[in-house]
mmCIF file of C-alpha atoms in Angstrom:
data_model
loop_
_atom_site.group_PDB
_atom_site.id
_atom_site.type_symbol
_atom_site.label_atom_id
_atom_site.label_comp_id
_atom_site.label_asym_id
_atom_site.label_seq_id
_atom_site.Cartn_x
_atom_site.Cartn_y
_atom_site.Cartn_z
ATOM 1 C CA MET A 333 -109.460 -20.033 92.228
ATOM 2 C CA SER A 334 -106.181 -18.268 91.347
ATOM 3 C CA ASP A 335 -103.094 -18.039 93.710
ATOM 4 C CA THR A 336 -102.819 -14.375 92.379
ATOM 5 C CA PRO A 337 -105.536 -11.951 92.319
ATOM 6 C CA LEU A 338 -104.390 -10.534 88.873
ATOM 7 C CA ARG A 339 -102.879 -12.217 85.804
ATOM 8 C CA PHE A 340 -101.624 -10.576 82.508
ATOM 9 C CA ASN A 341 -100.757 -11.391 79.070
ATOM 10 C CA PHE A 342 -98.252 -9.421 76.721
ATOM 11 C CA TYR A 343 -98.850 -9.828 73.178
ATOM 12 C CA ASN A 344 -98.287 -8.304 69.734
ATOM 13 C CA GLU A 345 -101.034 -7.513 67.146
ATOM 14 C CA GLN A 346 -101.134 -11.248 66.078
ATOM 15 C CA LYS A 347 -102.014 -11.903 69.763
ATOM 16 C CA GLN A 348 -98.786 -13.798 70.444
ATOM 17 C CA ALA A 349 -96.423 -13.351 73.126
ATOM 18 C CA VAL A 350 -93.667 -12.507 70.869
ATOM 19 C CA LEU A 351 -91.632 -9.283 70.386
ATOM 20 C CA TYR A 352 -89.356 -9.117 67.339
ATOM 21 C CA MET A 353 -85.919 -8.014 67.473
ATOM 22 C CA THR A 354 -85.308 -5.377 65.017
ATOM 23 C CA GLU A 355 -83.447 -2.172 64.272
ATOM 24 C CA HIS A 356 -86.059 -0.243 62.254
ATOM 25 C CA VAL A 357 -89.557 -1.617 62.877
ATOM 26 C CA ASP A 358 -91.452 -0.495 66.105
ATOM 27 C CA GLN A 359 -94.142 -2.660 67.198
ATOM 28 C CA LYS A 360 -97.291 -2.481 69.026
ATOM 29 C CA MET A 361 -98.034 -4.801 72.042
ATOM 30 C CA THR A 362 -100.816 -5.079 74.196
ATOM 31 C CA LEU A 363 -100.684 -5.391 78.180
ATOM 32 C CA GLU A 364 -103.849 -7.364 79.129
ATOM 33 C CA ILE A 365 -104.416 -7.582 82.824
ATOM 34 C CA SER A 366 -107.159 -9.754 84.221
ATOM 35 C CA ASN A 367 -108.893 -9.962 87.405
ATOM 36 C CA THR A 368 -108.687 -13.733 88.569
ATOM 37 C CA SER A 369 -109.934 -13.140 92.330
ATOM 38 C CA LYS A 370 -113.289 -14.020 93.419
ATOM 39 C CA LYS A 371 -113.793 -10.003 94.351
ATOM 40 C CA ALA A 372 -114.191 -6.747 92.363
ATOM 41 C CA THR A 373 -110.823 -4.907 92.486
ATOM 42 C CA THR A 374 -110.635 -1.248 92.227
ATOM 43 C CA LEU A 375 -107.527 0.772 91.205
ATOM 44 C CA LEU A 376 -107.492 3.627 93.687
ATOM 45 C CA GLN A 377 -107.412 7.159 92.560
ATOM 46 C CA LEU A 378 -103.897 8.511 92.802
ATOM 47 C CA THR A 379 -103.659 12.312 92.999
ATOM 48 C CA GLU A 380 -99.939 12.668 92.727
ATOM 49 C CA PRO A 381 -98.182 12.701 89.377
ATOM 50 C CA ILE A 382 -97.263 9.180 87.990
ATOM 51 C CA SER A 383 -93.742 8.128 89.067
ATOM 52 C CA ALA A 384 -91.625 5.114 89.985
ATOM 53 C CA THR A 385 -93.279 5.072 93.326
ATOM 54 C CA ASN A 386 -96.805 6.473 92.449
ATOM 55 C CA HIS A 387 -98.354 4.121 89.750
ATOM 56 C CA HIS A 388 -100.749 0.753 89.635
ATOM 57 C CA PHE A 389 -98.593 -1.202 87.323
ATOM 58 C CA GLU A 390 -94.898 -1.539 86.740
ATOM 59 C CA LEU A 391 -93.947 -3.896 83.609
ATOM 60 C CA ILE A 392 -90.428 -5.025 84.142
ATOM 61 C CA PHE A 393 -88.300 -6.602 81.479
ATOM 62 C CA ARG A 394 -85.251 -8.428 82.114
ATOM 63 C CA ALA A 395 -81.735 -6.793 81.084
ATOM 64 C CA GLY A 396 -81.238 -6.647 77.291
ATOM 65 C CA THR A 397 -84.788 -7.528 76.543
ATOM 66 C CA ILE A 398 -86.018 -4.201 75.014
ATOM 67 C CA ASN A 399 -84.364 -1.583 73.029
ATOM 68 C CA HIS A 400 -84.699 1.833 74.588
ATOM 69 C CA THR A 401 -86.779 3.638 71.926
ATOM 70 C CA ALA A 402 -89.610 6.066 72.007
ATOM 71 C CA ILE A 403 -91.966 3.936 73.762
ATOM 72 C CA LYS A 404 -95.551 5.399 74.220
ATOM 73 C CA LEU A 405 -99.130 4.551 74.921
ATOM 74 C CA GLU A 406 -101.250 3.985 71.785
ATOM 75 C CA ASP A 407 -104.233 5.478 73.639
ATOM 76 C CA THR A 408 -103.810 7.875 76.609
ATOM 77 C CA SER A 409 -107.426 8.091 77.533
ATOM 78 C CA ASP A 410 -107.386 5.853 80.635
ATOM 79 C CA PHE A 411 -103.899 5.402 81.677
ATOM 80 C CA GLU A 412 -100.656 7.384 81.853
ATOM 81 C CA LEU A 413 -97.285 5.981 81.192
ATOM 82 C CA PHE A 414 -93.884 6.918 83.040
ATOM 83 C CA ILE A 415 -90.392 5.768 82.066
ATOM 84 C CA ASN A 416 -87.685 6.659 84.362
ATOM 85 C CA ARG A 417 -84.988 8.250 82.242
ATOM 86 C CA ASP A 418 -81.634 9.808 82.882
ATOM 87 C CA HIS A 419 -80.592 13.398 82.181
ATOM 88 C CA ASN A 420 -79.852 12.324 78.295
ATOM 89 C CA GLY A 421 -83.338 10.994 78.061
ATOM 90 C CA LYS A 422 -82.128 7.278 78.068
ATOM 91 C CA PHE A 423 -83.866 4.558 80.041
ATOM 92 C CA LYS A 424 -82.564 4.906 83.803
ATOM 93 C CA LEU A 425 -82.118 0.978 84.212
ATOM 94 C CA SER A 426 -82.449 -0.731 87.818
ATOM 95 C CA ASN A 427 -79.032 -2.172 89.366
ATOM 96 C CA ASP A 428 -79.664 -5.615 87.736
ATOM 97 C CA GLY A 429 -80.153 -4.042 84.020
ATOM 98 C CA SER A 430 -83.805 -4.347 83.911
ATOM 99 C CA ALA A 431 -86.142 -1.703 82.391
ATOM 100 C CA SER A 432 -89.520 -0.688 83.724
ATOM 101 C CA LEU A 433 -92.523 0.851 82.311
ATOM 102 C CA TYR A 434 -95.018 2.451 84.850
ATOM 103 C CA PHE A 435 -98.829 2.752 84.425
ATOM 104 C CA LYS A 436 -101.323 4.761 86.428
ATOM 105 C CA SER A 437 -105.101 4.807 85.897
ATOM 106 C CA LYS A 438 -106.207 8.425 85.336
ATOM 107 C CA SER A 439 -109.302 7.701 87.437
ATOM 108 C CA SER A 440 -110.607 5.130 90.026
ATOM 109 C CA LEU A 441 -111.380 1.932 87.823
ATOM 110 C CA THR A 442 -112.989 -1.143 89.162
ATOM 111 C CA MET A 443 -112.286 -4.389 87.464
ATOM 112 C CA GLN A 444 -115.244 -7.002 88.234
ATOM 113 C CA GLU A 445 -114.178 -10.755 88.631
ATOM 114 C CA GLY A 446 -112.940 -12.086 85.394
ATOM 115 C CA GLN A 447 -112.954 -8.534 83.791
ATOM 116 C CA ASN A 448 -109.747 -7.291 81.984
ATOM 117 C CA ILE A 449 -108.197 -4.155 81.061
ATOM 118 C CA LYS A 450 -106.208 -3.608 78.110
ATOM 119 C CA ILE A 451 -103.355 -1.016 77.656
ATOM 120 C CA LYS A 452 -101.792 -0.559 74.218
ATOM 121 C CA ILE A 453 -97.994 0.225 73.875
ATOM 122 C CA ALA A 454 -96.557 1.382 70.788
ATOM 123 C CA ASN A 455 -92.764 1.670 69.562
ATOM 124 C CA LEU A 456 -91.429 -1.405 71.114
ATOM 125 C CA ARG A 457 -88.464 -3.213 69.791
ATOM 126 C CA GLY A 458 -86.674 -6.398 70.913
ATOM 127 C CA ASN A 459 -82.991 -6.102 71.825
ATOM 128 C CA HIS A 460 -81.036 -8.431 69.557
ATOM 129 C CA ILE A 461 -77.888 -8.575 71.542
ATOM 130 C CA GLN A 462 -78.852 -11.887 73.159
ATOM 131 C CA GLY A 463 -80.214 -13.496 70.088
ATOM 132 C CA ALA A 464 -83.755 -15.097 69.849
ATOM 133 C CA HIS A 465 -84.698 -16.358 73.175
ATOM 134 C CA ALA A 466 -87.580 -16.895 75.887
ATOM 135 C CA THR A 467 -87.764 -14.810 78.755
ATOM 136 C CA LEU A 468 -89.940 -13.805 81.637
ATOM 137 C CA VAL A 469 -91.709 -10.266 82.124
ATOM 138 C CA MET A 470 -92.877 -9.416 85.326
ATOM 139 C CA LEU A 471 -95.916 -7.276 86.305
ATOM 140 C CA LYS A 472 -95.875 -5.656 89.814
ATOM 141 C CA TYR A 473 -99.162 -4.054 90.958
ATOM 142 C CA GLN A 474 -99.980 -1.726 93.854
ATOM 143 C CA ASN A 475 -102.556 0.746 95.216
ATOM 144 C CA LEU A 476 -105.306 -1.868 94.639
ATOM 145 C CA LEU A 477 -108.277 -2.595 96.729
ATOM 146 C CA HIS A 478 -110.614 -5.471 96.763
ATOM 147 C CA ALA A 479 -114.313 -5.024 97.233
ATOM 148 C CA GLY A 480 -115.085 -5.046 101.000
ATOM 149 C CA ASP A 481 -111.559 -4.421 102.140
ATOM 150 C CA SER A 482 -110.234 -1.217 103.620
ATOM 151 C CA THR A 483 -106.553 -1.931 103.036
ATOM 152 C CA SER A 484 -104.917 -1.714 99.545
ATOM 153 C CA PHE A 485 -102.762 -4.773 98.410
ATOM 154 C CA SER A 486 -99.807 -5.174 96.034
ATOM 155 C CA GLY A 487 -98.014 -8.145 94.547
ATOM 156 C CA HIS A 488 -96.652 -9.280 91.359
ATOM 157 C CA THR A 489 -97.098 -11.973 88.674
ATOM 158 C CA ARG A 490 -94.866 -13.234 85.703
ATOM 159 C CA SER A 491 -95.498 -14.006 81.796
ATOM 160 C CA ARG A 492 -93.362 -15.553 79.327
ATOM 161 C CA LEU A 493 -92.209 -13.520 76.279
ATOM 162 C CA LEU A 494 -90.377 -14.784 73.130
ATOM 163 C CA LEU A 495 -87.995 -12.463 71.347
ATOM 164 C CA LEU A 496 -87.403 -13.527 67.705
ATOM 165 C CA GLU A 497 -85.554 -12.410 64.875
ATOM 166 C CA ILE A 498 -87.608 -11.024 61.897
ATOM 167 C CA GLU A 499 -87.100 -13.076 58.763
ATOM 168 C CA ARG A 500 -85.711 -11.358 55.857
ATOM 169 C CA ASP A 501 -86.455 -11.955 52.170
#
């Protein structure tokens, strides 16, 4: 049994936890969230618009990890994406400089034990300021309900991500 009810992987099209640092190449990444609990887990129906407070998942990148480009969802049929932006349209960073992507299911969704969901994200770029390095990405979750429970739960988990330079010919 897992110590957290959800685990996640964040990987590129080659299924590697690598985001390349580039100025001109947008990348597609997949956020794969797995139910590692012994119970079915339901993403509650949220009727208010998606926001920094009304969502199911928050993917948090440490300061300097991603460039603030035109990030979007590859497929918008199941999830919505929210990015907190300032009046100029730029990422509104937290006090520690981290950047968050917020995701909300468009309907009530139940994940059975061992089942996963995939959210495909496009137009990501690694920030080259700190050079190639490993970092942690955090996934916070909320507004979830275990089968048989009446109280929703929340929590967080982390995963490693490598930022690498693109080799040039």
